Coordinates of C-alpha atoms and ligand atoms in Angstrom, one line a residue:
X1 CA 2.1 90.2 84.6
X2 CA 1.1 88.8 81.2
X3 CA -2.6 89.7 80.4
X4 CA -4.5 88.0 77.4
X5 CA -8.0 90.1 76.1
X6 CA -9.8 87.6 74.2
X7 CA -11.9 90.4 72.3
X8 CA -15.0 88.7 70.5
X9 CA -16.7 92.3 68.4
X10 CA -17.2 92.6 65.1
X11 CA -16.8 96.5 64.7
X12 CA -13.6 98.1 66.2
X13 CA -15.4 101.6 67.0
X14 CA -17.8 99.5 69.0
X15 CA -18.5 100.5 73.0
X16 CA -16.6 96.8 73.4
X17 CA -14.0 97.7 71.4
X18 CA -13.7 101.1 73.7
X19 CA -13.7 98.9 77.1
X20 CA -10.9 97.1 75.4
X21 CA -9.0 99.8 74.1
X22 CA -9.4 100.9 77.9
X23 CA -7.8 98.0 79.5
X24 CA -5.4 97.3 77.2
X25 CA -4.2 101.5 77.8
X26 CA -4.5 100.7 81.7
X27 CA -2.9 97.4 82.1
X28 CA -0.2 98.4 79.6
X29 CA 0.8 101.8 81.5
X30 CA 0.3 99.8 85.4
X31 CA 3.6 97.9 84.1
X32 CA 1.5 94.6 82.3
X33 CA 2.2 92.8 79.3
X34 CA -1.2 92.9 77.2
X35 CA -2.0 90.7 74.1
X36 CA -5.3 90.9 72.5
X37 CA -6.8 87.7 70.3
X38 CA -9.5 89.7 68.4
X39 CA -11.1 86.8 67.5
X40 CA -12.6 88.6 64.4
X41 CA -10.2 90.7 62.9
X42 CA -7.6 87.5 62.9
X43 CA -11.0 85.4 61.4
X44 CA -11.1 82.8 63.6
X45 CA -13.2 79.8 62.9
X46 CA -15.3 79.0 65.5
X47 CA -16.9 75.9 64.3
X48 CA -15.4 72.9 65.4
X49 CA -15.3 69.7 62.2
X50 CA -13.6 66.9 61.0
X51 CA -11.3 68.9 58.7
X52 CA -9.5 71.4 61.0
X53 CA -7.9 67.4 61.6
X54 CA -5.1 65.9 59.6
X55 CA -4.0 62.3 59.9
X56 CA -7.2 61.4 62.4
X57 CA -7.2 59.2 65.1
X58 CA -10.8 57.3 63.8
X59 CA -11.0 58.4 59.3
X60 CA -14.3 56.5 60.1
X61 CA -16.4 58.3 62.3
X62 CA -16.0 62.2 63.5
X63 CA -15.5 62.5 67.4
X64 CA -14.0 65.6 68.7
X65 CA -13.3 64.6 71.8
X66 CA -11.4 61.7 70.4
X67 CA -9.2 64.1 68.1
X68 CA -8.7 66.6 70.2
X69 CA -6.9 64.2 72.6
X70 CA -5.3 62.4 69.7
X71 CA -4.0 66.0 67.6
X72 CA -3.1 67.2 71.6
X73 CA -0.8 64.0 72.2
X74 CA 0.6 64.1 68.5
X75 CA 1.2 67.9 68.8
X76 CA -0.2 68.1 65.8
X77 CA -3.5 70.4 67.2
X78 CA -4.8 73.1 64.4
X79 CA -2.5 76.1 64.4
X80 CA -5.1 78.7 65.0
X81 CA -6.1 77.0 68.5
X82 CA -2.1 76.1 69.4
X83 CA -1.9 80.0 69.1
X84 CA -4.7 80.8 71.3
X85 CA -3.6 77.6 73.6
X86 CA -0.4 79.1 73.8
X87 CA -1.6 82.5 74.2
X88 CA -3.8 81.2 77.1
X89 CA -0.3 79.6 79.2
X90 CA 1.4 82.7 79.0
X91 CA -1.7 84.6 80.6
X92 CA -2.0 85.4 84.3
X93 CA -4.9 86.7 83.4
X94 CA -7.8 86.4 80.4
X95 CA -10.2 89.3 80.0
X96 CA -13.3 88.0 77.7
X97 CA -14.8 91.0 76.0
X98 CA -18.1 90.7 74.6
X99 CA -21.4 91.6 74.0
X100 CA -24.5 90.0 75.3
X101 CA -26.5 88.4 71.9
X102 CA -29.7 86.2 72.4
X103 CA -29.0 85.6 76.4
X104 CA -25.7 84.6 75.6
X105 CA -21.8 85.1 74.3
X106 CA -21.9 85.7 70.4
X107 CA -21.6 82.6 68.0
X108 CA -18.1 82.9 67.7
X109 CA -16.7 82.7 71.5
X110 CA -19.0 79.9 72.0
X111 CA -17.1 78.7 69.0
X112 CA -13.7 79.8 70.4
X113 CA -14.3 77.4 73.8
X114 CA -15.4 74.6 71.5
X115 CA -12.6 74.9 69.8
X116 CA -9.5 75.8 72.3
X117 CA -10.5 74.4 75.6
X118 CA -9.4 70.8 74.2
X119 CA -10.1 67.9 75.7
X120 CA -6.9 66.1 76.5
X121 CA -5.4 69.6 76.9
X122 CA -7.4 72.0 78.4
X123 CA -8.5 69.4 80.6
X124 CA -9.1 65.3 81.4
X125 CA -11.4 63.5 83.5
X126 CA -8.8 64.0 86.3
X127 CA -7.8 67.5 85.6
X128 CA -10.6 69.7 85.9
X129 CA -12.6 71.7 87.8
X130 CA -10.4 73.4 91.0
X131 CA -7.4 71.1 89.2
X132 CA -7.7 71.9 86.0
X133 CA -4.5 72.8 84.1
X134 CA -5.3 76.5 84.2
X135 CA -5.2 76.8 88.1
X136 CA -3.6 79.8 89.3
X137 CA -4.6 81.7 86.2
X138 CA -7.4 84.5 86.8
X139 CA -10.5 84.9 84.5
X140 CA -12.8 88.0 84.0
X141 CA -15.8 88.5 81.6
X142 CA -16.6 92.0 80.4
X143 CA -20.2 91.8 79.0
X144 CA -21.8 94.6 77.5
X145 CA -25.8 94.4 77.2
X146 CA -28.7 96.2 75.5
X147 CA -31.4 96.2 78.4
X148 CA -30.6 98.0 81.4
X149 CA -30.1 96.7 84.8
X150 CA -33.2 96.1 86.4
X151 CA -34.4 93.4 83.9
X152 CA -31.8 91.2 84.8
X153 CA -32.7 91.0 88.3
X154 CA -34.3 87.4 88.9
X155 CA -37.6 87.4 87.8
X156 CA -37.3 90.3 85.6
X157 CA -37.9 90.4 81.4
X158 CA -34.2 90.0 80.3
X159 CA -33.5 86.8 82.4
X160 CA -31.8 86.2 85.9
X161 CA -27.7 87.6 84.7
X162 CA -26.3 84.9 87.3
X163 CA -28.2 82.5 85.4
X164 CA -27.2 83.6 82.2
X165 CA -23.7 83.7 83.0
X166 CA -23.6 80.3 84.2
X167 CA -22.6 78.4 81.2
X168 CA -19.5 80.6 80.7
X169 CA -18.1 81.4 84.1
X170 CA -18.7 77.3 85.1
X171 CA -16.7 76.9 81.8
X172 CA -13.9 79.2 82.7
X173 CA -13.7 77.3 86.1
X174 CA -13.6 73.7 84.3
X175 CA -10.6 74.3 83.1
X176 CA -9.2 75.3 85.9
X177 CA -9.4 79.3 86.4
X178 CA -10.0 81.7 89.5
X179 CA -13.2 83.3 87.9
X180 CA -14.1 86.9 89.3
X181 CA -17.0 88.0 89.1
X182 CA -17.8 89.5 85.6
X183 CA -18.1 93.2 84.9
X184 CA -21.3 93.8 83.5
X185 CA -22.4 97.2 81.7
X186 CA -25.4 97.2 81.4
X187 CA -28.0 99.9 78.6
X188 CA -25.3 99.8 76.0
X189 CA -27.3 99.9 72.9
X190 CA -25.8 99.5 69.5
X191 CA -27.5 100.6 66.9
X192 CA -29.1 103.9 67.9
X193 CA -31.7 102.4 70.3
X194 CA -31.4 103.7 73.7
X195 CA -33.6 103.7 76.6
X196 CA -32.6 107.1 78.1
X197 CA -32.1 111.0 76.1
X198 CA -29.2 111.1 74.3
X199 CA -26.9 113.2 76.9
X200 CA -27.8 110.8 79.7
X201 CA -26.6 107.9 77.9
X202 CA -23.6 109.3 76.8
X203 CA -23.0 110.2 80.4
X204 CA -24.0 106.5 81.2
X205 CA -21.2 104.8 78.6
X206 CA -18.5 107.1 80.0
X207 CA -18.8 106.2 83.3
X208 CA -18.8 102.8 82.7
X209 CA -15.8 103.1 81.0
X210 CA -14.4 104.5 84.3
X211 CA -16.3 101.8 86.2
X212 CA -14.1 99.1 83.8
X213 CA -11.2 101.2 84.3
X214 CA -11.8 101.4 88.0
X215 CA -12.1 97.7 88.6
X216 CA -9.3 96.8 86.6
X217 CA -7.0 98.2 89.1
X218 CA -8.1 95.4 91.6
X219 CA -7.6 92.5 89.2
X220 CA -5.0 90.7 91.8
X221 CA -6.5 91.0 94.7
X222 CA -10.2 90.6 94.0
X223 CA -11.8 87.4 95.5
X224 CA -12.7 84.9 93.0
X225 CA -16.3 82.8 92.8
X226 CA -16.2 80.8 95.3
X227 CA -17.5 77.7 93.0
X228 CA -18.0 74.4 94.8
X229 CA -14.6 71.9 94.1
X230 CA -13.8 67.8 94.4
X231 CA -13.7 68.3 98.0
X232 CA -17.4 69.4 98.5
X233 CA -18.6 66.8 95.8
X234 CA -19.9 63.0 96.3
X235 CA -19.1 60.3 94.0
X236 CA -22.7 61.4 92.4
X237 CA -21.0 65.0 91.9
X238 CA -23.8 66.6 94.2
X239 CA -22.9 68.8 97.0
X240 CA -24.9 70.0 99.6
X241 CA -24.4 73.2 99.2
X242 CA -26.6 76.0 97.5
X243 CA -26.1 77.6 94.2
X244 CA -22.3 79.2 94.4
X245 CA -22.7 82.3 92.3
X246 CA -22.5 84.5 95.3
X247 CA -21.4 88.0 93.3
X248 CA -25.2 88.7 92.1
X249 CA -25.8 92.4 93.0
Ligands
FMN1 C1 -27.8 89.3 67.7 C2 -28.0 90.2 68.9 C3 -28.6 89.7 70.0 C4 -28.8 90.5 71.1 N1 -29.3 89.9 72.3 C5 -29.4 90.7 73.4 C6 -29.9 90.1 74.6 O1 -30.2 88.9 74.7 N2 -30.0 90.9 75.7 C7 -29.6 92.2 75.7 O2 -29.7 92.9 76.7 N3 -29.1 92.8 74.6 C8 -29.0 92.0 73.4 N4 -28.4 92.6 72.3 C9 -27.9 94.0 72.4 C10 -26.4 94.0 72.6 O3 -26.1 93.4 73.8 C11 -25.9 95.4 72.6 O4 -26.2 96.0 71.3 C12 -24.4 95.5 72.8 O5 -24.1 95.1 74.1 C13 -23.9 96.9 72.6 O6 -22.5 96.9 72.6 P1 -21.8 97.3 71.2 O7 -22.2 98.7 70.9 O8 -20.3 97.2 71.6 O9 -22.2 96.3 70.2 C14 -28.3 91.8 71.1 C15 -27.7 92.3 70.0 C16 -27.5 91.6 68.9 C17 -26.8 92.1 67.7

């Protein structure tokens, strides 16, 4: 199977960098092709603008939607999101490796869906959702935070982590992926900060490099989020049923 790690750290001897040194070692040696888009080494831009567009649909007035179809339907799209587009086609699955920063994915994989999940392309009004182009394809998120566990449980200090993964895995699913539930290590604490002695915690990170290892084994058969789809929606887009994010812990 082809497997794409989109790797969003900006130090390579961070812990992220070791969970993805990890599952590229793992996936490689079970027999899968592995390709990593480390969206910082290669400098990736993740801010989306008028002039990543040549020859624009409307000189006038800036819409990205609007280009995005237009550069899609030209083939004309900015080479550093073909690549990642491309890169994304081949995958059966996509690994998103990142830390947690202010409740949320870092700047620059925010930047990265603004960016590649093109309108026109990545999806349409029709083609979303359970049929968006993607389908068939398999998505995991590998989040790394600073706080430990317990204060990510709902009602707790750090914020609800269903809630907080929302925006992301909802994203992953517009465009058309099986979303597992992410893998979440929790009390990883750059910068020397730690909430435990020093052996504990560095008896902590190694088994959650295990755990990562572990789960990766399952990728295949693992049941995905079972998100809501057109067939449970109204023409208002409401469904009766509750909150899907079942995977909450
Ligand atoms: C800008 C920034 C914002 C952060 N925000 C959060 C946060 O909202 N919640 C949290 O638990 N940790 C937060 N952290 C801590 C990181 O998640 C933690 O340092 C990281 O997961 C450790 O992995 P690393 O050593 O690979 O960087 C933040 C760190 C930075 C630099």
């Amino acid at each position: 199977m082809n497997i794409l790690i989109v790797h969003c750290h900006p130090e390579p001897r961070s812990f992220n960098a070791a969970l993805t040194d990890i599952a590229m070692a793992s996936l490689t040696q079970e027999g899968h092709e592995v390709h990593v888009s480390d969206l910082y080494a290669e400098g990736f831009d993740p801010v989306e603008r008028a002039s990543h567009f040549n020859s624009r649909a409307d000189p006038e007035y800036f819409s990205a939607l609007t280009e995005q179809r237009h550069h899609v339907q030209s083939d004309t799209l900015p080479s550093d999101v073909q690549r990642e587009i491309d890169r994304l086609r081949q995958a059966d699955l996509v690994i998103l490796q990142f830390p947690l920063w202010w409740h949320a994915q870092p700047a620059m994989l925010k930047g990265w869906f603004d960016r590649v999940f093109v309108y026109g392309g990545l999806y349409s009004g029709t083609y979303r959702y359970d049929r968006g182009p993607l389908k068939g394809k398999r998505a995991i998120c590998s989040v790394t935070t600073g706080a430990p566990a317990s204060t990510f449980s709902p009602g707790g200090r750090s914020g609800d982590i269903a809630t907080l993964m929302w925006p992301i895995l909802c994203s992953l699913y517009y465009v058309g992926f099986d979303v597992l539930p992410p893998h979440i290590t929790y009390g990883v604490q750059g910068g020397g900060l730690s909430y435990q002695d020093e052996l504990a915690f560095h008896d902590h990170l190694e088994q959650a490099k295990h755990q990562w290892e572990t789960r990766l084994r399952h990728w295949q058969t693992e049941k995905a989020i079972p998100f809501t789809g057109w067939q449970d929606w109204d023409e208002q887009g409401q469904t009766v049923d509750a909150h899907p994010l079942r995977w909450r812990t």
